[in-house]
mmCIF file with all atom_site columns, C-alpha atoms in Angstrom:
data_model
loop_
_atom_site.group_PDB
_atom_site.id
_atom_site.type_symbol
_atom_site.label_atom_id
_atom_site.label_alt_id
_atom_site.label_comp_id
_atom_site.label_asym_id
_atom_site.label_entity_id
_atom_site.label_seq_id
_atom_site.pdbx_PDB_ins_code
_atom_site.Cartn_x
_atom_site.Cartn_y
_atom_site.Cartn_z
_atom_site.occupancy
_atom_site.B_iso_or_equiv
_atom_site.pdbx_formal_charge
_atom_site.auth_seq_id
_atom_site.auth_comp_id
_atom_site.auth_asym_id
_atom_site.auth_atom_id
_atom_site.pdbx_PDB_model_num
ATOM 1   C CA . MET Z 1 1   ? 87.677 4.127  -87.567 1.00 37.00 ? 211 MET Z CA 1
ATOM 2   C CA . LYS Z 1 2   ? 86.246 6.045  -84.610 1.00 37.00 ? 212 LYS Z CA 1
ATOM 3   C CA . LEU Z 1 3   ? 82.543 5.810  -83.832 1.00 33.00 ? 213 LEU Z CA 1
ATOM 4   C CA . HIS Z 1 4   ? 80.765 8.991  -82.761 1.00 37.00 ? 214 HIS Z CA 1
ATOM 5   C CA . LEU Z 1 5   ? 78.063 7.858  -80.366 1.00 34.00 ? 215 LEU Z CA 1
ATOM 6   C CA . LEU Z 1 6   ? 75.242 9.986  -79.069 1.00 37.00 ? 216 LEU Z CA 1
ATOM 7   C CA . PRO Z 1 7   ? 74.627 9.976  -75.312 1.00 38.00 ? 217 PRO Z CA 1
ATOM 8   C CA . PRO Z 1 8   ? 71.915 7.591  -74.055 1.00 36.00 ? 218 PRO Z CA 1
ATOM 9   C CA . ILE Z 1 9   ? 68.441 8.861  -74.830 1.00 36.00 ? 219 ILE Z CA 1
ATOM 10  C CA . ILE Z 1 10  ? 65.218 8.279  -72.933 1.00 39.00 ? 220 ILE Z CA 1
ATOM 11  C CA . LEU Z 1 11  ? 62.249 8.325  -75.295 1.00 38.00 ? 221 LEU Z CA 1
ATOM 12  C CA . LEU Z 1 12  ? 59.081 9.647  -73.707 1.00 43.00 ? 222 LEU Z CA 1
ATOM 13  C CA . PRO Z 1 13  ? 55.917 8.270  -75.327 1.00 45.00 ? 223 PRO Z CA 1
ATOM 14  C CA . THR Z 1 14  ? 52.812 10.340 -75.847 1.00 46.00 ? 224 THR Z CA 1
ATOM 15  C CA . PRO Z 1 15  ? 50.883 10.372 -72.538 1.00 44.00 ? 225 PRO Z CA 1
ATOM 16  C CA . HIS Z 1 16  ? 47.428 8.898  -72.268 1.00 46.00 ? 226 HIS Z CA 1
ATOM 17  C CA . ASP Z 1 17  ? 44.532 11.141 -71.381 1.00 46.00 ? 227 ASP Z CA 1
ATOM 18  C CA . THR Z 1 18  ? 44.431 10.461 -67.649 1.00 44.00 ? 228 THR Z CA 1
ATOM 19  C CA . ALA Z 1 19  ? 44.684 12.495 -64.474 1.00 46.00 ? 229 ALA Z CA 1
ATOM 20  C CA . ASP Z 1 20  ? 48.174 11.059 -63.968 1.00 53.00 ? 230 ASP Z CA 1
ATOM 21  C CA . ASP Z 1 21  ? 49.648 12.654 -67.120 1.00 56.00 ? 231 ASP Z CA 1
ATOM 22  C CA . ALA Z 1 22  ? 51.368 15.528 -65.325 1.00 55.00 ? 232 ALA Z CA 1
ATOM 23  C CA . GLN Z 1 23  ? 53.049 13.267 -62.767 1.00 52.00 ? 233 GLN Z CA 1
ATOM 24  C CA . ILE Z 1 24  ? 54.154 10.808 -65.469 1.00 50.00 ? 234 ILE Z CA 1
ATOM 25  C CA . ILE Z 1 25  ? 55.736 13.616 -67.485 1.00 52.00 ? 235 ILE Z CA 1
ATOM 26  C CA . GLU Z 1 26  ? 57.429 15.059 -64.397 1.00 54.00 ? 236 GLU Z CA 1
ATOM 27  C CA . ASP Z 1 27  ? 58.862 11.653 -63.396 1.00 48.00 ? 237 ASP Z CA 1
ATOM 28  C CA . TRP Z 1 28  ? 60.223 10.892 -66.853 1.00 50.00 ? 238 TRP Z CA 1
ATOM 29  C CA . SER Z 1 29  ? 61.665 14.371 -67.371 1.00 50.00 ? 239 SER Z CA 1
ATOM 30  C CA . ARG Z 1 30  ? 64.030 13.925 -64.418 1.00 49.00 ? 240 ARG Z CA 1
ATOM 31  C CA . GLY Z 1 31  ? 66.092 11.570 -66.575 1.00 47.00 ? 241 GLY Z CA 1
ATOM 32  C CA . LEU Z 1 32  ? 66.532 14.152 -69.316 1.00 65.00 ? 242 LEU Z CA 1
ATOM 33  C CA . ASP Z 1 33  ? 68.769 16.721 -67.664 1.00 71.00 ? 243 ASP Z CA 1
ATOM 34  C CA . TRP Z 1 34  ? 71.291 16.329 -70.502 1.00 72.00 ? 244 TRP Z CA 1
ATOM 35  C CA . VAL Z 1 35  ? 68.743 17.927 -72.864 1.00 81.00 ? 245 VAL Z CA 1
ATOM 36  C CA . LYS Z 1 36  ? 69.353 21.265 -71.122 1.00 81.00 ? 246 LYS Z CA 1
ATOM 37  C CA . TRP Z 1 37  ? 72.748 21.263 -72.828 1.00 84.00 ? 247 TRP Z CA 1
ATOM 38  C CA . LEU Z 1 38  ? 71.071 21.491 -76.235 1.00 88.00 ? 248 LEU Z CA 1
ATOM 39  C CA . LEU Z 1 39  ? 69.339 24.727 -75.258 1.00 94.00 ? 249 LEU Z CA 1
ATOM 40  C CA . GLY Z 1 40  ? 72.187 26.106 -73.162 1.00 93.00 ? 250 GLY Z CA 1
ATOM 41  C CA . SER Z 1 41  ? 73.230 28.660 -75.772 1.00 94.00 ? 251 SER Z CA 1
ATOM 42  C CA . VAL Z 1 42  ? 69.709 30.066 -75.922 1.00 96.00 ? 252 VAL Z CA 1
ATOM 43  C CA . ARG Z 1 43  ? 69.526 30.337 -72.120 1.00 94.00 ? 253 ARG Z CA 1
ATOM 44  C CA . ALA Z 1 44  ? 72.868 32.141 -72.097 1.00 94.00 ? 254 ALA Z CA 1
ATOM 45  C CA . ARG Z 1 45  ? 72.132 34.583 -74.930 1.00 95.00 ? 255 ARG Z CA 1
ATOM 46  C CA . MET Z 1 46  ? 68.463 35.511 -74.435 1.00 97.00 ? 256 MET Z CA 1
ATOM 47  C CA . ASP Z 1 47  ? 67.297 37.878 -71.695 1.00 95.00 ? 257 ASP Z CA 1
ATOM 48  C CA . VAL Z 1 48  ? 63.627 37.442 -72.624 1.00 95.00 ? 258 VAL Z CA 1
ATOM 49  C CA . LEU Z 1 49  ? 61.807 34.974 -74.828 1.00 96.00 ? 259 LEU Z CA 1
ATOM 50  C CA . SER Z 1 50  ? 57.991 35.045 -74.788 1.00 96.00 ? 260 SER Z CA 1
ATOM 51  C CA . VAL Z 1 51  ? 57.516 35.694 -71.054 1.00 95.00 ? 261 VAL Z CA 1
ATOM 52  C CA . ALA Z 1 52  ? 58.629 39.172 -69.980 1.00 90.00 ? 262 ALA Z CA 1
ATOM 53  C CA . ASP Z 1 53  ? 58.381 38.331 -66.263 1.00 89.00 ? 263 ASP Z CA 1
ATOM 54  C CA . LEU Z 1 54  ? 56.886 35.678 -64.023 1.00 93.00 ? 264 LEU Z CA 1
ATOM 55  C CA . ALA Z 1 55  ? 53.721 37.709 -63.463 1.00 92.00 ? 265 ALA Z CA 1
ATOM 56  C CA . CYS Z 1 56  ? 52.918 37.026 -67.139 1.00 95.00 ? 266 CYS Z CA 1
ATOM 57  C CA . TRP Z 1 57  ? 53.364 33.243 -66.903 1.00 96.00 ? 267 TRP Z CA 1
ATOM 58  C CA . ASN Z 1 58  ? 49.668 32.346 -66.727 1.00 96.00 ? 268 ASN Z CA 1
ATOM 59  C CA . ASP Z 1 59  ? 48.847 34.747 -69.544 1.00 97.00 ? 269 ASP Z CA 1
ATOM 60  C CA . PHE Z 1 60  ? 51.540 33.127 -71.684 1.00 97.00 ? 270 PHE Z CA 1
ATOM 61  C CA . ALA Z 1 61  ? 50.201 29.677 -70.859 1.00 97.00 ? 271 ALA Z CA 1
ATOM 62  C CA . GLU Z 1 62  ? 46.635 30.511 -71.801 1.00 96.00 ? 272 GLU Z CA 1
ATOM 63  C CA . GLY Z 1 63  ? 47.553 32.786 -74.712 1.00 97.00 ? 273 GLY Z CA 1
ATOM 64  C CA . LEU Z 1 64  ? 50.651 32.409 -76.870 1.00 97.00 ? 274 LEU Z CA 1
ATOM 65  C CA . LEU Z 1 65  ? 51.486 28.869 -75.755 1.00 98.00 ? 275 LEU Z CA 1
ATOM 66  C CA . ARG Z 1 66  ? 48.026 27.477 -76.392 1.00 96.00 ? 276 ARG Z CA 1
ATOM 67  C CA . GLU Z 1 67  ? 47.196 29.492 -79.489 1.00 96.00 ? 277 GLU Z CA 1
ATOM 68  C CA . ALA Z 1 68  ? 50.513 29.740 -81.336 1.00 98.00 ? 278 ALA Z CA 1
ATOM 69  C CA . VAL Z 1 69  ? 53.686 28.249 -79.855 1.00 98.00 ? 279 VAL Z CA 1
ATOM 70  C CA . GLY Z 1 70  ? 52.243 24.910 -78.758 1.00 98.00 ? 280 GLY Z CA 1
ATOM 71  C CA . PRO Z 1 71  ? 50.604 24.136 -82.113 1.00 97.00 ? 281 PRO Z CA 1
ATOM 72  C CA . ALA Z 1 72  ? 53.788 25.267 -83.890 1.00 98.00 ? 282 ALA Z CA 1
ATOM 73  C CA . LEU Z 1 73  ? 55.919 22.873 -81.834 1.00 98.00 ? 283 LEU Z CA 1
ATOM 74  C CA . LYS Z 1 74  ? 53.576 19.991 -82.615 1.00 98.00 ? 284 LYS Z CA 1
ATOM 75  C CA . SER Z 1 75  ? 53.323 20.786 -86.311 1.00 97.00 ? 285 SER Z CA 1
ATOM 76  C CA . ALA Z 1 76  ? 57.076 21.318 -86.715 1.00 98.00 ? 286 ALA Z CA 1
ATOM 77  C CA . TRP Z 1 77  ? 58.045 18.134 -84.857 1.00 98.00 ? 287 TRP Z CA 1
ATOM 78  C CA . ARG Z 1 78  ? 55.681 16.070 -86.991 1.00 97.00 ? 288 ARG Z CA 1
ATOM 79  C CA . CYS Z 1 79  ? 57.028 17.697 -90.156 1.00 98.00 ? 289 CYS Z CA 1
ATOM 80  C CA . ALA Z 1 80  ? 60.600 16.957 -89.064 1.00 98.00 ? 290 ALA Z CA 1
ATOM 81  C CA . HIS Z 1 81  ? 59.568 13.360 -88.327 1.00 97.00 ? 291 HIS Z CA 1
ATOM 82  C CA . ALA Z 1 82  ? 58.121 13.126 -91.851 1.00 97.00 ? 292 ALA Z CA 1
ATOM 83  C CA . ASN Z 1 83  ? 61.181 14.805 -93.424 1.00 97.00 ? 293 ASN Z CA 1
ATOM 84  C CA . ASP Z 1 84  ? 58.799 17.504 -94.656 1.00 98.00 ? 294 ASP Z CA 1
ATOM 85  C CA . LEU Z 1 85  ? 60.740 20.726 -95.224 1.00 98.00 ? 295 LEU Z CA 1
ATOM 86  C CA . ALA Z 1 86  ? 57.777 22.463 -96.877 1.00 98.00 ? 296 ALA Z CA 1
ATOM 87  C CA . GLY Z 1 87  ? 55.712 21.781 -93.763 1.00 98.00 ? 297 GLY Z CA 1
ATOM 88  C CA . LEU Z 1 88  ? 58.406 23.292 -91.537 1.00 98.00 ? 298 LEU Z CA 1
ATOM 89  C CA . LEU Z 1 89  ? 58.503 26.414 -93.700 1.00 98.00 ? 299 LEU Z CA 1
ATOM 90  C CA . ALA Z 1 90  ? 54.713 26.693 -93.562 1.00 98.00 ? 300 ALA Z CA 1
ATOM 91  C CA . ALA Z 1 91  ? 54.719 26.304 -89.772 1.00 98.00 ? 301 ALA Z CA 1
ATOM 92  C CA . ALA Z 1 92  ? 57.290 29.107 -89.489 1.00 98.00 ? 302 ALA Z CA 1
ATOM 93  C CA . THR Z 1 93  ? 55.229 31.375 -91.740 1.00 98.00 ? 303 THR Z CA 1
ATOM 94  C CA . THR Z 1 94  ? 52.100 30.727 -89.692 1.00 98.00 ? 304 THR Z CA 1
ATOM 95  C CA . LEU Z 1 95  ? 53.911 31.422 -86.424 1.00 98.00 ? 305 LEU Z CA 1
ATOM 96  C CA . SER Z 1 96  ? 55.258 34.710 -87.798 1.00 98.00 ? 306 SER Z CA 1
ATOM 97  C CA . SER Z 1 97  ? 51.675 35.805 -88.441 1.00 97.00 ? 307 SER Z CA 1
ATOM 98  C CA . GLN Z 1 98  ? 50.557 34.882 -84.913 1.00 97.00 ? 308 GLN Z CA 1
ATOM 99  C CA . LEU Z 1 99  ? 53.268 36.361 -82.686 1.00 98.00 ? 309 LEU Z CA 1
ATOM 100 C CA . PRO Z 1 100 ? 53.363 40.028 -81.605 1.00 97.00 ? 310 PRO Z CA 1
ATOM 101 C CA . PRO Z 1 101 ? 56.254 41.907 -83.296 1.00 97.00 ? 311 PRO Z CA 1
ATOM 102 C CA . ASP Z 1 102 ? 58.568 41.964 -80.255 1.00 96.00 ? 312 ASP Z CA 1
ATOM 103 C CA . ALA Z 1 103 ? 57.977 38.305 -79.433 1.00 97.00 ? 313 ALA Z CA 1
ATOM 104 C CA . CYS Z 1 104 ? 58.422 37.418 -83.099 1.00 98.00 ? 314 CYS Z CA 1
ATOM 105 C CA . GLN Z 1 105 ? 61.807 39.119 -83.246 1.00 98.00 ? 315 GLN Z CA 1
ATOM 106 C CA . ARG Z 1 106 ? 63.022 37.447 -80.040 1.00 98.00 ? 316 ARG Z CA 1
ATOM 107 C CA . SER Z 1 107 ? 61.782 34.084 -81.275 1.00 98.00 ? 317 SER Z CA 1
ATOM 108 C CA . MET Z 1 108 ? 63.784 34.397 -84.493 1.00 98.00 ? 318 MET Z CA 1
ATOM 109 C CA . GLN Z 1 109 ? 66.864 35.581 -82.587 1.00 98.00 ? 319 GLN Z CA 1
ATOM 110 C CA . ALA Z 1 110 ? 66.683 32.582 -80.246 1.00 98.00 ? 320 ALA Z CA 1
ATOM 111 C CA . GLY Z 1 111 ? 66.215 30.205 -83.173 1.00 98.00 ? 321 GLY Z CA 1
ATOM 112 C CA . ALA Z 1 112 ? 69.254 31.667 -84.912 1.00 97.00 ? 322 ALA Z CA 1
ATOM 113 C CA . VAL Z 1 113 ? 71.311 31.086 -81.751 1.00 97.00 ? 323 VAL Z CA 1
ATOM 114 C CA . LEU Z 1 114 ? 70.202 27.440 -81.615 1.00 96.00 ? 324 LEU Z CA 1
ATOM 115 C CA . LEU Z 1 115 ? 70.950 26.909 -85.300 1.00 96.00 ? 325 LEU Z CA 1
ATOM 116 C CA . LYS Z 1 116 ? 74.447 28.308 -84.810 1.00 94.00 ? 326 LYS Z CA 1
ATOM 117 C CA . SER Z 1 117 ? 75.152 26.131 -81.772 1.00 91.00 ? 327 SER Z CA 1
ATOM 118 C CA . THR Z 1 118 ? 74.130 22.940 -83.614 1.00 90.00 ? 328 THR Z CA 1
ATOM 119 C CA . LYS Z 1 119 ? 75.731 23.817 -86.951 1.00 88.00 ? 329 LYS Z CA 1
ATOM 120 C CA . HIS Z 1 120 ? 78.520 21.256 -86.802 1.00 83.00 ? 330 HIS Z CA 1
ATOM 121 C CA . ALA Z 1 121 ? 76.414 18.202 -85.988 1.00 79.00 ? 331 ALA Z CA 1
ATOM 122 C CA . ARG Z 1 122 ? 76.750 15.551 -88.710 1.00 81.00 ? 332 ARG Z CA 1
ATOM 123 C CA . TYR Z 1 123 ? 74.082 14.053 -90.981 1.00 82.00 ? 333 TYR Z CA 1
ATOM 124 C CA . GLN Z 1 124 ? 71.442 16.639 -90.119 1.00 90.00 ? 334 GLN Z CA 1
ATOM 125 C CA . GLY Z 1 125 ? 68.848 15.700 -92.727 1.00 93.00 ? 335 GLY Z CA 1
ATOM 126 C CA . VAL Z 1 126 ? 65.797 17.952 -92.654 1.00 96.00 ? 336 VAL Z CA 1
ATOM 127 C CA . LEU Z 1 127 ? 67.400 20.091 -89.925 1.00 96.00 ? 337 LEU Z CA 1
ATOM 128 C CA . GLY Z 1 128 ? 70.238 20.888 -92.308 1.00 95.00 ? 338 GLY Z CA 1
ATOM 129 C CA . ARG Z 1 129 ? 67.789 21.801 -95.054 1.00 96.00 ? 339 ARG Z CA 1
ATOM 130 C CA . LEU Z 1 130 ? 65.875 24.013 -92.641 1.00 97.00 ? 340 LEU Z CA 1
ATOM 131 C CA . ARG Z 1 131 ? 69.156 25.728 -91.762 1.00 96.00 ? 341 ARG Z CA 1
ATOM 132 C CA . GLU Z 1 132 ? 69.830 26.355 -95.456 1.00 96.00 ? 342 GLU Z CA 1
ATOM 133 C CA . ALA Z 1 133 ? 66.342 27.819 -95.921 1.00 97.00 ? 343 ALA Z CA 1
ATOM 134 C CA . VAL Z 1 134 ? 66.924 30.204 -93.011 1.00 97.00 ? 344 VAL Z CA 1
ATOM 135 C CA . GLU Z 1 135 ? 70.333 31.222 -94.369 1.00 96.00 ? 345 GLU Z CA 1
ATOM 136 C CA . GLN Z 1 136 ? 68.777 31.870 -97.780 1.00 97.00 ? 346 GLN Z CA 1
ATOM 137 C CA . GLY Z 1 137 ? 66.086 34.047 -96.247 1.00 96.00 ? 347 GLY Z CA 1
ATOM 138 C CA . SER Z 1 138 ? 63.204 31.782 -97.241 1.00 96.00 ? 348 SER Z CA 1
ATOM 139 C CA . CYS Z 1 139 ? 62.265 30.807 -93.680 1.00 97.00 ? 349 CYS Z CA 1
ATOM 140 C CA . ASP Z 1 140 ? 62.020 32.650 -90.358 1.00 98.00 ? 350 ASP Z CA 1
ATOM 141 C CA . SER Z 1 141 ? 64.231 31.128 -87.666 1.00 98.00 ? 351 SER Z CA 1
ATOM 142 C CA . HIS Z 1 142 ? 61.609 30.769 -84.925 1.00 98.00 ? 352 HIS Z CA 1
ATOM 143 C CA . ILE Z 1 143 ? 62.881 28.955 -81.848 1.00 98.00 ? 353 ILE Z CA 1
ATOM 144 C CA . ALA Z 1 144 ? 59.812 26.693 -81.692 1.00 98.00 ? 354 ALA Z CA 1
ATOM 145 C CA . ILE Z 1 145 ? 60.370 25.504 -85.271 1.00 98.00 ? 355 ILE Z CA 1
ATOM 146 C CA . VAL Z 1 146 ? 64.145 25.142 -84.957 1.00 98.00 ? 356 VAL Z CA 1
ATOM 147 C CA . TRP Z 1 147 ? 63.898 23.426 -81.560 1.00 98.00 ? 357 TRP Z CA 1
ATOM 148 C CA . ALA Z 1 148 ? 61.351 20.920 -82.865 1.00 98.00 ? 358 ALA Z CA 1
ATOM 149 C CA . ALA Z 1 149 ? 63.725 20.018 -85.714 1.00 97.00 ? 359 ALA Z CA 1
ATOM 150 C CA . VAL Z 1 150 ? 66.746 19.866 -83.392 1.00 96.00 ? 360 VAL Z CA 1
ATOM 151 C CA . GLY Z 1 151 ? 64.818 17.793 -80.865 1.00 95.00 ? 361 GLY Z CA 1
ATOM 152 C CA . HIS Z 1 152 ? 63.762 15.324 -83.526 1.00 95.00 ? 362 HIS Z CA 1
ATOM 153 C CA . PHE Z 1 153 ? 67.360 15.125 -84.787 1.00 94.00 ? 363 PHE Z CA 1
ATOM 154 C CA . PHE Z 1 154 ? 68.427 14.098 -81.268 1.00 92.00 ? 364 PHE Z CA 1
ATOM 155 C CA . GLN Z 1 155 ? 65.619 11.518 -81.148 1.00 92.00 ? 365 GLN Z CA 1
ATOM 156 C CA . LEU Z 1 156 ? 63.483 13.324 -78.584 1.00 94.00 ? 366 LEU Z CA 1
ATOM 157 C CA . SER Z 1 157 ? 59.775 12.552 -78.505 1.00 93.00 ? 367 SER Z CA 1
ATOM 158 C CA . LEU Z 1 158 ? 57.224 15.265 -79.168 1.00 95.00 ? 368 LEU Z CA 1
ATOM 159 C CA . THR Z 1 159 ? 56.334 15.315 -75.478 1.00 93.00 ? 369 THR Z CA 1
ATOM 160 C CA . ASN Z 1 160 ? 59.966 15.928 -74.527 1.00 93.00 ? 370 ASN Z CA 1
ATOM 161 C CA . VAL Z 1 161 ? 60.277 18.699 -77.115 1.00 96.00 ? 371 VAL Z CA 1
ATOM 162 C CA . ILE Z 1 162 ? 57.229 20.495 -75.720 1.00 96.00 ? 372 ILE Z CA 1
ATOM 163 C CA . ALA Z 1 163 ? 58.287 20.045 -72.086 1.00 94.00 ? 373 ALA Z CA 1
ATOM 164 C CA . GLU Z 1 164 ? 61.812 21.338 -72.681 1.00 94.00 ? 374 GLU Z CA 1
ATOM 165 C CA . TYR Z 1 165 ? 60.550 24.355 -74.608 1.00 97.00 ? 375 TYR Z CA 1
ATOM 166 C CA . ILE Z 1 166 ? 58.247 25.287 -71.724 1.00 96.00 ? 376 ILE Z CA 1
ATOM 167 C CA . ARG Z 1 167 ? 61.121 24.721 -69.277 1.00 94.00 ? 377 ARG Z CA 1
ATOM 168 C CA . LEU Z 1 168 ? 63.264 27.070 -71.375 1.00 95.00 ? 378 LEU Z CA 1
ATOM 169 C CA . GLU Z 1 169 ? 60.607 29.794 -71.160 1.00 96.00 ? 379 GLU Z CA 1
ATOM 170 C CA . TRP Z 1 170 ? 60.402 29.376 -67.380 1.00 95.00 ? 380 TRP Z CA 1
ATOM 171 C CA . ASP Z 1 171 ? 64.156 29.308 -66.827 1.00 93.00 ? 381 ASP Z CA 1
ATOM 172 C CA . ILE Z 1 172 ? 64.691 32.527 -68.788 1.00 95.00 ? 382 ILE Z CA 1
ATOM 173 C CA . ALA Z 1 173 ? 61.761 34.328 -67.158 1.00 94.00 ? 383 ALA Z CA 1
ATOM 174 C CA . ALA Z 1 174 ? 62.857 33.221 -63.668 1.00 93.00 ? 384 ALA Z CA 1
ATOM 175 C CA . ARG Z 1 175 ? 66.563 33.970 -64.171 1.00 90.00 ? 385 ARG Z CA 1
ATOM 176 C CA . ASP Z 1 176 ? 66.535 37.011 -61.889 1.00 86.00 ? 386 ASP Z CA 1
ATOM 177 C CA . MET Z 1 177 ? 64.454 35.201 -59.256 1.00 86.00 ? 387 MET Z CA 1
ATOM 178 C CA . PRO Z 1 178 ? 66.380 31.981 -58.565 1.00 76.00 ? 388 PRO Z CA 1
ATOM 179 C CA . ALA Z 1 179 ? 64.486 31.351 -55.328 1.00 80.00 ? 389 ALA Z CA 1
ATOM 180 C CA . GLN Z 1 180 ? 61.130 31.387 -57.118 1.00 85.00 ? 390 GLN Z CA 1
ATOM 181 C CA . ALA Z 1 181 ? 59.491 27.962 -56.933 1.00 86.00 ? 391 ALA Z CA 1
ATOM 182 C CA . PRO Z 1 182 ? 58.316 26.553 -60.275 1.00 85.00 ? 392 PRO Z CA 1
ATOM 183 C CA . PRO Z 1 183 ? 54.564 26.794 -60.877 1.00 89.00 ? 393 PRO Z CA 1
ATOM 184 C CA . ALA Z 1 184 ? 52.351 23.934 -59.756 1.00 90.00 ? 394 ALA Z CA 1
ATOM 185 C CA . GLY Z 1 185 ? 49.162 22.368 -61.023 1.00 93.00 ? 395 GLY Z CA 1
ATOM 186 C CA . LYS Z 1 186 ? 47.784 23.250 -64.447 1.00 94.00 ? 396 LYS Z CA 1
ATOM 187 C CA . PHE Z 1 187 ? 50.422 25.954 -64.959 1.00 96.00 ? 397 PHE Z CA 1
ATOM 188 C CA . SER Z 1 188 ? 53.385 23.728 -64.106 1.00 95.00 ? 398 SER Z CA 1
ATOM 189 C CA . ILE Z 1 189 ? 55.763 22.591 -66.840 1.00 93.00 ? 399 ILE Z CA 1
ATOM 190 C CA . ALA Z 1 190 ? 54.333 19.092 -66.696 1.00 94.00 ? 400 ALA Z CA 1
ATOM 191 C CA . GLY Z 1 191 ? 50.751 20.345 -66.571 1.00 95.00 ? 401 GLY Z CA 1
ATOM 192 C CA . LEU Z 1 192 ? 51.209 22.645 -69.555 1.00 96.00 ? 402 LEU Z CA 1
ATOM 193 C CA . THR Z 1 193 ? 52.992 19.908 -71.488 1.00 95.00 ? 403 THR Z CA 1
ATOM 194 C CA . SER Z 1 194 ? 50.062 17.578 -70.984 1.00 94.00 ? 404 SER Z CA 1
ATOM 195 C CA . GLN Z 1 195 ? 47.565 20.286 -71.953 1.00 95.00 ? 405 GLN Z CA 1
ATOM 196 C CA . THR Z 1 196 ? 49.529 21.147 -75.100 1.00 96.00 ? 406 THR Z CA 1
ATOM 197 C CA . MET Z 1 197 ? 49.725 17.506 -76.136 1.00 94.00 ? 407 MET Z CA 1
ATOM 198 C CA . HIS Z 1 198 ? 45.974 17.034 -75.787 1.00 91.00 ? 408 HIS Z CA 1
ATOM 199 C CA . ASP Z 1 199 ? 44.733 20.414 -77.025 1.00 85.00 ? 409 ASP Z CA 1
ATOM 200 C CA . SER Z 1 200 ? 43.263 19.762 -80.466 1.00 73.00 ? 410 SER Z CA 1
ATOM 201 C CA . ALA Z 1 201 ? 41.310 23.032 -80.745 1.00 52.00 ? 411 ALA Z CA 1
ATOM 202 C CA . ALA Z 1 202 ? 44.334 25.269 -81.315 1.00 49.00 ? 412 ALA Z CA 1
ATOM 203 C CA . GLU Z 1 203 ? 45.915 22.678 -83.594 1.00 50.00 ? 413 GLU Z CA 1
ATOM 204 C CA . SER Z 1 204 ? 42.782 22.572 -85.745 1.00 46.00 ? 414 SER Z CA 1
ATOM 205 C CA . ALA Z 1 205 ? 42.951 26.346 -86.091 1.00 42.00 ? 415 ALA Z CA 1
ATOM 206 C CA . LEU Z 1 206 ? 46.587 26.043 -87.195 1.00 44.00 ? 416 LEU Z CA 1
ATOM 207 C CA . ARG Z 1 207 ? 45.637 23.558 -89.910 1.00 44.00 ? 417 ARG Z CA 1
ATOM 208 C CA . VAL Z 1 208 ? 42.968 25.942 -91.179 1.00 36.00 ? 418 VAL Z CA 1
ATOM 209 C CA . VAL Z 1 209 ? 45.529 28.755 -91.447 1.00 38.00 ? 419 VAL Z CA 1
ATOM 210 C CA . ASP Z 1 210 ? 47.995 26.469 -93.227 1.00 41.00 ? 420 ASP Z CA 1
ATOM 211 C CA . ALA Z 1 211 ? 45.329 25.384 -95.700 1.00 36.00 ? 421 ALA Z CA 1
#
């Protein structure tokens, strides 16, 4: 009998609240290049996700990421970890109410692409049930919700899931500007990952909406 083994996985623990968070995340993320493969279909199929162009990056970081997408990623990953399909559906419903119409449509398109590309993975658990809910029309296929479930299925930590989502947004927005250096400081991928992990204000607002 053949064994189907997953590639080696580096688990990134939740960072502590220190000034070194961003550097720690950046150092660990260098060992996770294989994760880009999971989102490769989305990169290939989507011209725009949430960020229309790089000039909007800071606005995205301080707006949609902090207020909607970041909390959705956190809520969905924790629901996937708890095998909580109802929580995933609620997170998708909340996100649909928070995103502008165009961004909402692109988010669902990207999520559908990711669901299709991971359809044949075995023993999917709550990810498989989420897929069924989307196919039945009882759940919107937002990329943040689907990616959180896919990331958990592949044993990625919440921090990794957030970091790779933000990297996906940057890569798509910067596609036509390959020479553009990634942002630094608080608006870097590592900086925004750390901020999203520690931002409890937006997450509290999400819980109020869900209630």
